[in-house]
Amino acid sequence: AAFGLELMNKFQLGEETAKVGLVHFNEQAVITSYLTADLAALTQTLNNEAWASGSGSPSSGLQQGLRVITGAGSRGDAQKIMLILTDGPQAYGGDDNTAIAEAAYVKLQGPSIFAVGFGSAKAATMDAIASDPDSIFSIMSTSIGAVREHFYQVDLCMLSRLPPSPPSSPACLVKADIVLVLDRSGSVAGVEQDIAAFGLELMNKFQLGEETAKVGLVH
């Protein structure tokens, strides 16, 4: 909660400046505030957050975050920024690849994603969830204290002015049968999530359907 308050206090909130929404997640994600410029209400919401419990589902948090950033109070001319904070891998409703896939979908809709991990979260997963470049949008720390120190030192407002990830090219409309044959041997240990993200990036280049492209996977 203190970290959230510190982030919000870096911005001038208002109808013509920044608005903030809040989502928390464990096995499921709950929207606790749609976009608002009411700092007092946001502060009260954060202070009233339920105690942590259960397993984590970052993909659910990303899904609900997209609902917030495109929902009530959203402004068409405002930059869309999502920050997700997690201390571990996806342990419910899939695995880290589920979260990576959901992040890829969110980014296709326009928002930039800051992926912030600590504890047992995996750096490769944070990199895959985050917008490019990873050096700015992916943050991996040992503890929440280290995360807070990182954001104390950086100018988040300046970083938020960076343009969002460039939109992907329109999906290729071609009738094709495609198979991806992916190495899963021991020599790729440690980069499995990067390989999965690569596969997703390739598939997203095509319009999938019975009359367009179909994809098969082998590993």
PDB file of N, CA, C and O in Angstrom, residues 3-80:
ATOM      1  N   PHE A   3       3.860   1.583  -1.202  1.00  0.00           N
ATOM      2  CA  PHE A   3       4.453   1.721  -2.528  1.00  0.00           C
ATOM      3  C   PHE A   3       3.463   2.370  -3.493  1.00  0.00           C
ATOM      4  O   PHE A   3       3.809   3.269  -4.263  1.00  0.00           O
ATOM      5  N   GLY A   4       2.197   1.929  -3.442  1.00  0.00           N
ATOM      6  CA  GLY A   4       1.178   2.524  -4.306  1.00  0.00           C
ATOM      7  C   GLY A   4       0.993   4.004  -4.038  1.00  0.00           C
ATOM      8  O   GLY A   4       0.893   4.816  -4.973  1.00  0.00           O
ATOM      9  N   LEU A   5       0.982   4.369  -2.787  1.00  0.00           N
ATOM     10  CA  LEU A   5       0.832   5.785  -2.428  1.00  0.00           C
ATOM     11  C   LEU A   5       2.024   6.602  -2.916  1.00  0.00           C
ATOM     12  O   LEU A   5       1.861   7.725  -3.413  1.00  0.00           O
ATOM     13  N   GLU A   6       3.217   6.037  -2.787  1.00  0.00           N
ATOM     14  CA  GLU A   6       4.418   6.742  -3.249  1.00  0.00           C
ATOM     15  C   GLU A   6       4.373   6.978  -4.750  1.00  0.00           C
ATOM     16  O   GLU A   6       4.754   8.058  -5.238  1.00  0.00           O
ATOM     17  N   LEU A   7       3.888   5.980  -5.498  1.00  0.00           N
ATOM     18  CA  LEU A   7       3.779   6.149  -6.946  1.00  0.00           C
ATOM     19  C   LEU A   7       2.771   7.235  -7.292  1.00  0.00           C
ATOM     20  O   LEU A   7       3.032   8.102  -8.131  1.00  0.00           O
ATOM     21  N   MET A   8       1.608   7.201  -6.657  1.00  0.00           N
ATOM     22  CA  MET A   8       0.564   8.181  -6.977  1.00  0.00           C
ATOM     23  C   MET A   8       1.015   9.596  -6.670  1.00  0.00           C
ATOM     24  O   MET A   8       0.661  10.544  -7.378  1.00  0.00           O
ATOM     25  N   ASN A   9       1.814   9.755  -5.616  1.00  0.00           N
ATOM     26  CA  ASN A   9       2.266  11.090  -5.233  1.00  0.00           C
ATOM     27  C   ASN A   9       3.308  11.664  -6.177  1.00  0.00           C
ATOM     28  O   ASN A   9       3.686  12.839  -6.054  1.00  0.00           O
ATOM     29  N   LYS A  10       3.765  10.862  -7.128  1.00  0.00           N
ATOM     30  CA  LYS A  10       4.699  11.373  -8.141  1.00  0.00           C
ATOM     31  C   LYS A  10       3.973  12.111  -9.258  1.00  0.00           C
ATOM     32  O   LYS A  10       4.601  12.738 -10.115  1.00  0.00           O
ATOM     33  N   PHE A  11       2.654  12.023  -9.282  1.00  0.00           N
ATOM     34  CA  PHE A  11       1.879  12.621 -10.354  1.00  0.00           C
ATOM     35  C   PHE A  11       0.945  13.701  -9.825  1.00  0.00           C
ATOM     36  O   PHE A  11       0.457  13.625  -8.703  1.00  0.00           O
ATOM     37  N   GLN A  12       0.693  14.686 -10.674  1.00  0.00           N
ATOM     38  CA  GLN A  12      -0.355  15.663 -10.410  1.00  0.00           C
ATOM     39  C   GLN A  12      -1.657  15.063 -10.930  1.00  0.00           C
ATOM     40  O   GLN A  12      -1.827  14.889 -12.139  1.00  0.00           O
ATOM     41  N   LEU A  13      -2.552  14.718 -10.019  1.00  0.00           N
ATOM     42  CA  LEU A  13      -3.804  14.103 -10.436  1.00  0.00           C
ATOM     43  C   LEU A  13      -4.821  15.158 -10.827  1.00  0.00           C
ATOM     44  O   LEU A  13      -4.912  16.218 -10.195  1.00  0.00           O
ATOM     45  N   GLY A  14      -5.588  14.884 -11.862  1.00  0.00           N
ATOM     46  CA  GLY A  14      -6.611  15.821 -12.310  1.00  0.00           C
ATOM     47  C   GLY A  14      -7.245  15.344 -13.595  1.00  0.00           C
ATOM     48  O   GLY A  14      -6.738  14.433 -14.263  1.00  0.00           O
ATOM     49  N   GLU A  15      -8.353  15.975 -13.973  1.00  0.00           N
ATOM     50  CA  GLU A  15      -9.051  15.574 -15.192  1.00  0.00           C
ATOM     51  C   GLU A  15      -8.206  15.807 -16.432  1.00  0.00           C
ATOM     52  O   GLU A  15      -8.347  15.109 -17.431  1.00  0.00           O
ATOM     53  N   GLU A  16      -7.302  16.780 -16.390  1.00  0.00           N
ATOM     54  CA  GLU A  16      -6.462  17.094 -17.546  1.00  0.00           C
ATOM     55  C   GLU A  16      -5.029  16.636 -17.358  1.00  0.00           C
ATOM     56  O   GLU A  16      -4.171  16.938 -18.190  1.00  0.00           O
ATOM     57  N   THR A  17      -4.756  15.910 -16.260  1.00  0.00           N
ATOM     58  CA  THR A  17      -3.397  15.402 -16.033  1.00  0.00           C
ATOM     59  C   THR A  17      -3.486  13.886 -15.834  1.00  0.00           C
ATOM     60  O   THR A  17      -3.915  13.176 -16.731  1.00  0.00           O
ATOM     61  N   ALA A  18      -3.105  13.378 -14.682  1.00  0.00           N
ATOM     62  CA  ALA A  18      -3.072  11.926 -14.475  1.00  0.00           C
ATOM     63  C   ALA A  18      -4.292  11.440 -13.689  1.00  0.00           C
ATOM     64  O   ALA A  18      -4.779  12.121 -12.780  1.00  0.00           O
ATOM     65  N   LYS A  19      -4.772  10.264 -14.056  1.00  0.00           N
ATOM     66  CA  LYS A  19      -5.810   9.564 -13.309  1.00  0.00           C
ATOM     67  C   LYS A  19      -5.290   8.152 -13.020  1.00  0.00           C
ATOM     68  O   LYS A  19      -4.523   7.598 -13.796  1.00  0.00           O
ATOM     69  N   VAL A  20      -5.717   7.594 -11.896  1.00  0.00           N
ATOM     70  CA  VAL A  20      -5.195   6.303 -11.439  1.00  0.00           C
ATOM     71  C   VAL A  20      -6.342   5.353 -11.160  1.00  0.00           C
ATOM     72  O   VAL A  20      -7.382   5.738 -10.623  1.00  0.00           O
ATOM     73  N   GLY A  21      -6.146   4.092 -11.522  1.00  0.00           N
ATOM     74  CA  GLY A  21      -7.061   3.017 -11.155  1.00  0.00           C
ATOM     75  C   GLY A  21      -6.293   1.953 -10.390  1.00  0.00           C
ATOM     76  O   GLY A  21      -5.062   1.890 -10.467  1.00  0.00           O
ATOM     77  N   LEU A  22      -6.997   1.106  -9.651  1.00  0.00           N
ATOM     78  CA  LEU A  22      -6.355   0.100  -8.800  1.00  0.00           C
ATOM     79  C   LEU A  22      -6.975  -1.282  -9.017  1.00  0.00           C
ATOM     80  O   LEU A  22      -8.205  -1.419  -9.098  1.00  0.00           O
ATOM     81  N   VAL A  23      -6.119  -2.274  -9.092  1.00  0.00           N
ATOM     82  CA  VAL A  23      -6.537  -3.680  -9.171  1.00  0.00           C
ATOM     83  C   VAL A  23      -5.642  -4.467  -8.224  1.00  0.00           C
ATOM     84  O   VAL A  23      -4.432  -4.227  -8.167  1.00  0.00           O
ATOM     85  N   HIS A  24      -6.204  -5.387  -7.453  1.00  0.00           N
ATOM     86  CA  HIS A  24      -5.354  -6.318  -6.706  1.00  0.00           C
ATOM     87  C   HIS A  24      -5.715  -7.737  -7.110  1.00  0.00           C
ATOM     88  O   HIS A  24      -6.834  -8.001  -7.558  1.00  0.00           O
ATOM     89  N   PHE A  25      -4.741  -8.631  -6.999  1.00  0.00           N
ATOM     90  CA  PHE A  25      -4.998 -10.002  -7.430  1.00  0.00           C
ATOM     91  C   PHE A  25      -4.336 -11.011  -6.503  1.00  0.00           C
ATOM     92  O   PHE A  25      -3.299 -10.752  -5.901  1.00  0.00           O
ATOM     93  N   ASN A  26      -5.003 -12.150  -6.360  1.00  0.00           N
ATOM     94  CA  ASN A  26      -4.390 -13.380  -5.863  1.00  0.00           C
ATOM     95  C   ASN A  26      -4.806 -14.447  -6.872  1.00  0.00           C
ATOM     96  O   ASN A  26      -4.340 -14.405  -8.008  1.00  0.00           O
ATOM     97  N   GLU A  27      -5.674 -15.424  -6.506  1.00  0.00           N
ATOM     98  CA  GLU A  27      -6.172 -16.341  -7.536  1.00  0.00           C
ATOM     99  C   GLU A  27      -7.050 -15.625  -8.557  1.00  0.00           C
ATOM    100  O   GLU A  27      -7.106 -15.994  -9.722  1.00  0.00           O
ATOM    101  N   GLN A  28      -7.744 -14.600  -8.097  1.00  0.00           N
ATOM    102  CA  GLN A  28      -8.590 -13.785  -8.960  1.00  0.00           C
ATOM    103  C   GLN A  28      -8.201 -12.325  -8.793  1.00  0.00           C
ATOM    104  O   GLN A  28      -7.571 -11.946  -7.804  1.00  0.00           O
ATOM    105  N   ALA A  29      -8.570 -11.520  -9.769  1.00  0.00           N
ATOM    106  CA  ALA A  29      -8.269 -10.096  -9.702  1.00  0.00           C
ATOM    107  C   ALA A  29      -9.546  -9.315  -9.407  1.00  0.00           C
ATOM    108  O   ALA A  29     -10.620  -9.640  -9.924  1.00  0.00           O
ATOM    109  N   VAL A  30      -9.415  -8.295  -8.590  1.00  0.00           N
ATOM    110  CA  VAL A  30     -10.552  -7.465  -8.190  1.00  0.00           C
ATOM    111  C   VAL A  30     -10.223  -6.007  -8.505  1.00  0.00           C
ATOM    112  O   VAL A  30      -9.154  -5.505  -8.129  1.00  0.00           O
ATOM    113  N   ILE A  31     -11.127  -5.341  -9.199  1.00  0.00           N
ATOM    114  CA  ILE A  31     -10.981  -3.907  -9.447  1.00  0.00           C
ATOM    115  C   ILE A  31     -11.433  -3.172  -8.195  1.00  0.00           C
ATOM    116  O   ILE A  31     -12.587  -3.271  -7.791  1.00  0.00           O
ATOM    117  N   THR A  32     -10.512  -2.465  -7.557  1.00  0.00           N
ATOM    118  CA  THR A  32     -10.878  -1.729  -6.343  1.00  0.00           C
ATOM    119  C   THR A  32     -11.099  -0.244  -6.618  1.00  0.00           C
ATOM    120  O   THR A  32     -11.663   0.453  -5.785  1.00  0.00           O
ATOM    121  N   SER A  33     -10.670   0.229  -7.787  1.00  0.00           N
ATOM    122  CA  SER A  33     -10.966   1.609  -8.176  1.00  0.00           C
ATOM    123  C   SER A  33     -10.815   1.747  -9.681  1.00  0.00           C
ATOM    124  O   SER A  33      -9.780   1.383 -10.236  1.00  0.00           O
ATOM    125  N   TYR A  34     -11.851   2.252 -10.329  1.00  0.00           N
ATOM    126  CA  TYR A  34     -11.709   2.657 -11.723  1.00  0.00           C
ATOM    127  C   TYR A  34     -10.924   3.967 -11.766  1.00  0.00           C
ATOM    128  O   TYR A  34     -10.583   4.530 -10.729  1.00  0.00           O
ATOM    129  N   LEU A  35     -10.598   4.440 -12.945  1.00  0.00           N
ATOM    130  CA  LEU A  35      -9.769   5.632 -13.082  1.00  0.00           C
ATOM    131  C   LEU A  35     -10.394   6.835 -12.377  1.00  0.00           C
ATOM    132  O   LEU A  35     -11.563   7.146 -12.579  1.00  0.00           O
ATOM    133  N   THR A  36      -9.589   7.486 -11.564  1.00  0.00           N
ATOM    134  CA  THR A  36     -10.055   8.659 -10.830  1.00  0.00           C
ATOM    135  C   THR A  36      -8.883   9.582 -10.539  1.00  0.00           C
ATOM    136  O   THR A  36      -7.726   9.149 -10.512  1.00  0.00           O
ATOM    137  N   ALA A  37      -9.198  10.844 -10.300  1.00  0.00           N
ATOM    138  CA  ALA A  37      -8.188  11.818  -9.876  1.00  0.00           C
ATOM    139  C   ALA A  37      -8.354  12.160  -8.393  1.00  0.00           C
ATOM    140  O   ALA A  37      -7.723  13.095  -7.897  1.00  0.00           O
ATOM    141  N   ASP A  38      -9.173  11.407  -7.681  1.00  0.00           N
ATOM    142  CA  ASP A  38      -9.467  11.664  -6.273  1.00  0.00           C
ATOM    143  C   ASP A  38      -8.416  10.969  -5.405  1.00  0.00           C
ATOM    144  O   ASP A  38      -8.538   9.780  -5.089  1.00  0.00           O
ATOM    145  N   LEU A  39      -7.373  11.689  -5.018  1.00  0.00           N
ATOM    146  CA  LEU A  39      -6.280  11.100  -4.253  1.00  0.00           C
ATOM    147  C   LEU A  39      -6.761  10.596  -2.896  1.00  0.00           C
ATOM    148  O   LEU A  39      -6.314   9.541  -2.429  1.00  0.00           O
ATOM    149  N   ALA A  40      -7.662  11.322  -2.258  1.00  0.00           N
ATOM    150  CA  ALA A  40      -8.153  10.890  -0.944  1.00  0.00           C
ATOM    151  C   ALA A  40      -8.868   9.545  -1.043  1.00  0.00           C
ATOM    152  O   ALA A  40      -8.670   8.660  -0.202  1.00  0.00           O
ATOM    153  N   ALA A  41      -9.683   9.379  -2.081  1.00  0.00           N
ATOM    154  CA  ALA A  41     -10.404   8.116  -2.255  1.00  0.00           C
ATOM    155  C   ALA A  41      -9.436   6.982  -2.578  1.00  0.00           C
ATOM    156  O   ALA A  41      -9.585   5.864  -2.073  1.00  0.00           O
ATOM    157  N   LEU A  42      -8.438   7.261  -3.417  1.00  0.00           N
ATOM    158  CA  LEU A  42      -7.444   6.245  -3.740  1.00  0.00           C
ATOM    159  C   LEU A  42      -6.656   5.831  -2.499  1.00  0.00           C
ATOM    160  O   LEU A  42      -6.388   4.648  -2.279  1.00  0.00           O
ATOM    161  N   THR A  43      -6.280   6.813  -1.695  1.00  0.00           N
ATOM    162  CA  THR A  43      -5.537   6.532  -0.471  1.00  0.00           C
ATOM    163  C   THR A  43      -6.355   5.659   0.473  1.00  0.00           C
ATOM    164  O   THR A  43      -5.852   4.680   1.042  1.00  0.00           O
ATOM    165  N   GLN A  44      -7.637   5.988   0.623  1.00  0.00           N
ATOM    166  CA  GLN A  44      -8.505   5.190   1.494  1.00  0.00           C
ATOM    167  C   GLN A  44      -8.638   3.764   0.962  1.00  0.00           C
ATOM    168  O   GLN A  44      -8.606   2.795   1.732  1.00  0.00           O
ATOM    169  N   THR A  45      -8.762   3.634  -0.354  1.00  0.00           N
ATOM    170  CA  THR A  45      -8.886   2.303  -0.947  1.00  0.00           C
ATOM    171  C   THR A  45      -7.645   1.473  -0.681  1.00  0.00           C
ATOM    172  O   THR A  45      -7.726   0.299  -0.280  1.00  0.00           O
ATOM    173  N   LEU A  46      -6.469   2.053  -0.879  1.00  0.00           N
ATOM    174  CA  LEU A  46      -5.228   1.330  -0.626  1.00  0.00           C
ATOM    175  C   LEU A  46      -5.100   0.938   0.846  1.00  0.00           C
ATOM    176  O   LEU A  46      -4.683  -0.171   1.178  1.00  0.00           O
ATOM    177  N   ASN A  47      -5.448   1.834   1.720  1.00  0.00           N
ATOM    178  CA  ASN A  47      -5.328   1.551   3.152  1.00  0.00           C
ATOM    179  C   ASN A  47      -6.318   0.488   3.624  1.00  0.00           C
ATOM    180  O   ASN A  47      -6.102  -0.154   4.651  1.00  0.00           O
ATOM    181  N   ASN A  48      -7.401   0.307   2.852  1.00  0.00           N
ATOM    182  CA  ASN A  48      -8.418  -0.672   3.229  1.00  0.00           C
ATOM    183  C   ASN A  48      -8.253  -2.004   2.506  1.00  0.00           C
ATOM    184  O   ASN A  48      -9.113  -2.879   2.623  1.00  0.00           O
ATOM    185  N   GLU A  49      -7.159  -2.162   1.734  1.00  0.00           N
ATOM    186  CA  GLU A  49      -6.947  -3.399   0.990  1.00  0.00           C
ATOM    187  C   GLU A  49      -6.921  -4.589   1.946  1.00  0.00           C
ATOM    188  O   GLU A  49      -6.395  -4.511   3.066  1.00  0.00           O
ATOM    189  N   ALA A  50      -7.488  -5.711   1.484  1.00  0.00           N
ATOM    190  CA  ALA A  50      -7.497  -6.927   2.301  1.00  0.00           C
ATOM    191  C   ALA A  50      -6.079  -7.470   2.470  1.00  0.00           C
ATOM    192  O   ALA A  50      -5.201  -7.214   1.649  1.00  0.00           O
ATOM    193  N   TRP A  51      -5.876  -8.218   3.533  1.00  0.00           N
ATOM    194  CA  TRP A  51      -4.583  -8.841   3.755  1.00  0.00           C
ATOM    195  C   TRP A  51      -4.300  -9.838   2.648  1.00  0.00           C
ATOM    196  O   TRP A  51      -5.197 -10.479   2.111  1.00  0.00           O
ATOM    197  N   ALA A  52      -3.016  -9.991   2.323  1.00  0.00           N
ATOM    198  CA  ALA A  52      -2.614 -10.902   1.258  1.00  0.00           C
ATOM    199  C   ALA A  52      -2.945 -12.345   1.632  1.00  0.00           C
ATOM    200  O   ALA A  52      -2.800 -12.756   2.785  1.00  0.00           O
ATOM    201  N   SER A  53      -3.400 -13.113   0.641  1.00  0.00           N
ATOM    202  CA  SER A  53      -3.708 -14.528   0.854  1.00  0.00           C
ATOM    203  C   SER A  53      -3.786 -15.216  -0.498  1.00  0.00           C
ATOM    204  O   SER A  53      -3.962 -14.587  -1.533  1.00  0.00           O
ATOM    205  N   GLY A  54      -3.649 -16.545  -0.490  1.00  0.00           N
ATOM    206  CA  GLY A  54      -3.835 -17.331  -1.697  1.00  0.00           C
ATOM    207  C   GLY A  54      -2.644 -17.294  -2.635  1.00  0.00           C
ATOM    208  O   GLY A  54      -1.586 -16.743  -2.336  1.00  0.00           O
ATOM    209  N   SER A  55      -2.834 -17.923  -3.810  1.00  0.00           N
ATOM    210  CA  SER A  55      -1.811 -17.974  -4.843  1.00  0.00           C
ATOM    211  C   SER A  55      -1.971 -16.792  -5.786  1.00  0.00           C
ATOM    212  O   SER A  55      -2.964 -16.066  -5.734  1.00  0.00           O
ATOM    213  N   GLY A  56      -0.976 -16.623  -6.656  1.00  0.00           N
ATOM    214  CA  GLY A  56      -0.989 -15.465  -7.536  1.00  0.00           C
ATOM    215  C   GLY A  56      -1.379 -15.795  -8.959  1.00  0.00           C
ATOM    216  O   GLY A  56      -0.985 -16.823  -9.513  1.00  0.00           O
ATOM    217  N   SER A  57      -2.146 -14.896  -9.590  1.00  0.00           N
ATOM    218  CA  SER A  57      -2.520 -15.018 -10.998  1.00  0.00           C
ATOM    219  C   SER A  57      -2.308 -13.666 -11.677  1.00  0.00           C
ATOM    220  O   SER A  57      -3.261 -12.907 -11.880  1.00  0.00           O
ATOM    221  N   PRO A  58      -1.051 -13.345 -12.039  1.00  0.00           N
ATOM    222  CA  PRO A  58      -0.795 -12.067 -12.707  1.00  0.00           C
ATOM    223  C   PRO A  58      -1.604 -11.878 -13.980  1.00  0.00           C
ATOM    224  O   PRO A  58      -1.981 -10.749 -14.314  1.00  0.00           O
ATOM    225  N   SER A  59      -1.904 -12.975 -14.690  1.00  0.00           N
ATOM    226  CA  SER A  59      -2.690 -12.831 -15.920  1.00  0.00           C
ATOM    227  C   SER A  59      -4.061 -12.243 -15.627  1.00  0.00           C
ATOM    228  O   SER A  59      -4.579 -11.421 -16.396  1.00  0.00           O
ATOM    229  N   SER A  60      -4.657 -12.646 -14.487  1.00  0.00           N
ATOM    230  CA  SER A  60      -5.956 -12.076 -14.103  1.00  0.00           C
ATOM    231  C   SER A  60      -5.817 -10.598 -13.778  1.00  0.00           C
ATOM    232  O   SER A  60      -6.688  -9.789 -14.130  1.00  0.00           O
ATOM    233  N   GLY A  61      -4.711 -10.227 -13.111  1.00  0.00           N
ATOM    234  CA  GLY A  61      -4.483  -8.818 -12.821  1.00  0.00           C
ATOM    235  C   GLY A  61      -4.350  -7.990 -14.095  1.00  0.00           C
ATOM    236  O   GLY A  61      -4.905  -6.895 -14.200  1.00  0.00           O
ATOM    237  N   LEU A  62      -3.627  -8.508 -15.073  1.00  0.00           N
ATOM    238  CA  LEU A  62      -3.464  -7.800 -16.347  1.00  0.00           C
ATOM    239  C   LEU A  62      -4.801  -7.666 -17.069  1.00  0.00           C
ATOM    240  O   LEU A  62      -5.110  -6.615 -17.647  1.00  0.00           O
ATOM    241  N   GLN A  63      -5.589  -8.725 -17.035  1.00  0.00           N
ATOM    242  CA  GLN A  63      -6.894  -8.701 -17.699  1.00  0.00           C
ATOM    243  C   GLN A  63      -7.798  -7.629 -17.100  1.00  0.00           C
ATOM    244  O   GLN A  63      -8.422  -6.840 -17.832  1.00  0.00           O
ATOM    245  N   GLN A  64      -7.861  -7.592 -15.772  1.00  0.00           N
ATOM    246  CA  GLN A  64      -8.701  -6.585 -15.121  1.00  0.00           C
ATOM    247  C   GLN A  64      -8.092  -5.186 -15.261  1.00  0.00           C
ATOM    248  O   GLN A  64      -8.811  -4.191 -15.347  1.00  0.00           O
ATOM    249  N   GLY A  65      -6.752  -5.107 -15.289  1.00  0.00           N
ATOM    250  CA  GLY A  65      -6.125  -3.809 -15.519  1.00  0.00           C
ATOM    251  C   GLY A  65      -6.511  -3.217 -16.848  1.00  0.00           C
ATOM    252  O   GLY A  65      -6.728  -1.998 -16.965  1.00  0.00           O
ATOM    253  N   LEU A  66      -6.623  -4.061 -17.873  1.00  0.00           N
ATOM    254  CA  LEU A  66      -7.063  -3.574 -19.185  1.00  0.00           C
ATOM    255  C   LEU A  66      -8.494  -3.056 -19.127  1.00  0.00           C
ATOM    256  O   LEU A  66      -8.827  -2.047 -19.750  1.00  0.00           O
ATOM    257  N   ARG A  67      -9.340  -3.737 -18.351  1.00  0.00           N
ATOM    258  CA  ARG A  67     -10.721  -3.261 -18.184  1.00  0.00           C
ATOM    259  C   ARG A  67     -10.741  -1.868 -17.560  1.00  0.00           C
ATOM    260  O   ARG A  67     -11.537  -1.007 -17.948  1.00  0.00           O
ATOM    261  N   VAL A  68      -9.861  -1.651 -16.583  1.00  0.00           N
ATOM    262  CA  VAL A  68      -9.826  -0.349 -15.910  1.00  0.00           C
ATOM    263  C   VAL A  68      -9.335   0.735 -16.859  1.00  0.00           C
ATOM    264  O   VAL A  68      -9.930   1.811 -16.964  1.00  0.00           O
ATOM    265  N   ILE A  69      -8.238   0.452 -17.560  1.00  0.00           N
ATOM    266  CA  ILE A  69      -7.595   1.496 -18.353  1.00  0.00           C
ATOM    267  C   ILE A  69      -8.398   1.861 -19.602  1.00  0.00           C
ATOM    268  O   ILE A  69      -8.160   2.898 -20.215  1.00  0.00           O
ATOM    269  N   THR A  70      -9.346   0.995 -19.961  1.00  0.00           N
ATOM    270  CA  THR A  70     -10.218   1.298 -21.103  1.00  0.00           C
ATOM    271  C   THR A  70     -11.660   1.543 -20.667  1.00  0.00           C
ATOM    272  O   THR A  70     -12.528   1.731 -21.500  1.00  0.00           O
ATOM    273  N   GLY A  71     -11.894   1.530 -19.348  1.00  0.00           N
ATOM    274  CA  GLY A  71     -13.262   1.613 -18.845  1.00  0.00           C
ATOM    275  C   GLY A  71     -13.654   3.005 -18.386  1.00  0.00           C
ATOM    276  O   GLY A  71     -13.217   4.015 -18.946  1.00  0.00           O
ATOM    277  N   ALA A  72     -14.473   3.059 -17.336  1.00  0.00           N
ATOM    278  CA  ALA A  72     -15.021   4.319 -16.840  1.00  0.00           C
ATOM    279  C   ALA A  72     -13.900   5.295 -16.496  1.00  0.00           C
ATOM    280  O   ALA A  72     -12.937   4.937 -15.826  1.00  0.00           O
ATOM    281  N   GLY A  73     -14.044   6.520 -16.985  1.00  0.00           N
ATOM    282  CA  GLY A  73     -13.063   7.558 -16.704  1.00  0.00           C
ATOM    283  C   GLY A  73     -11.897   7.599 -17.671  1.00  0.00           C
ATOM    284  O   GLY A  73     -11.050   8.496 -17.598  1.00  0.00           O
ATOM    285  N   SER A  74     -11.814   6.621 -18.587  1.00  0.00           N
ATOM    286  CA  SER A  74     -10.715   6.591 -19.550  1.00  0.00           C
ATOM    287  C   SER A  74     -10.857   7.736 -20.549  1.00  0.00           C
ATOM    288  O   SER A  74     -11.956   8.125 -20.930  1.00  0.00           O
ATOM    289  N   ARG A  75      -9.716   8.273 -20.962  1.00  0.00           N
ATOM    290  CA  ARG A  75      -9.705   9.390 -21.913  1.00  0.00           C
ATOM    291  C   ARG A  75      -8.935   8.993 -23.163  1.00  0.00           C
ATOM    292  O   ARG A  75      -7.814   8.481 -23.075  1.00  0.00           O
ATOM    293  N   GLY A  76      -9.540   9.232 -24.312  1.00  0.00           N
ATOM    294  CA  GLY A  76      -8.947   8.817 -25.567  1.00  0.00           C
ATOM    295  C   GLY A  76      -7.616   9.465 -25.864  1.00  0.00           C
ATOM    296  O   GLY A  76      -6.780   8.884 -26.567  1.00  0.00           O
ATOM    297  N   ASP A  77      -7.386  10.671 -25.339  1.00  0.00           N
ATOM    298  CA  ASP A  77      -6.149  11.389 -25.648  1.00  0.00           C
ATOM    299  C   ASP A  77      -5.086  11.228 -24.558  1.00  0.00           C
ATOM    300  O   ASP A  77      -4.055  11.894 -24.594  1.00  0.00           O
ATOM    301  N   ALA A  78      -5.329  10.354 -23.589  1.00  0.00           N
ATOM    302  CA  ALA A  78      -4.372  10.157 -22.498  1.00  0.00           C
ATOM    303  C   ALA A  78      -3.492   8.944 -22.781  1.00  0.00           C
ATOM    304  O   ALA A  78      -3.957   7.935 -23.320  1.00  0.00           O
ATOM    305  N   GLN A  79      -2.216   9.043 -22.423  1.00  0.00           N
ATOM    306  CA  GLN A  79      -1.324   7.895 -22.546  1.00  0.00           C
ATOM    307  C   GLN A  79      -1.771   6.800 -21.584  1.00  0.00           C
ATOM    308  O   GLN A  79      -2.165   7.076 -20.454  1.00  0.00           O
ATOM    309  N   LYS A  80      -1.733   5.569 -22.050  1.00  0.00           N
ATOM    310  CA  LYS A  80      -2.181   4.432 -21.246  1.00  0.00           C
ATOM    311  C   LYS A  80      -0.965   3.712 -20.653  1.00  0.00           C
ATOM    312  O   LYS A  80      -0.112   3.216 -21.390  1.00  0.00           O
TER     313      LYS A  80
END
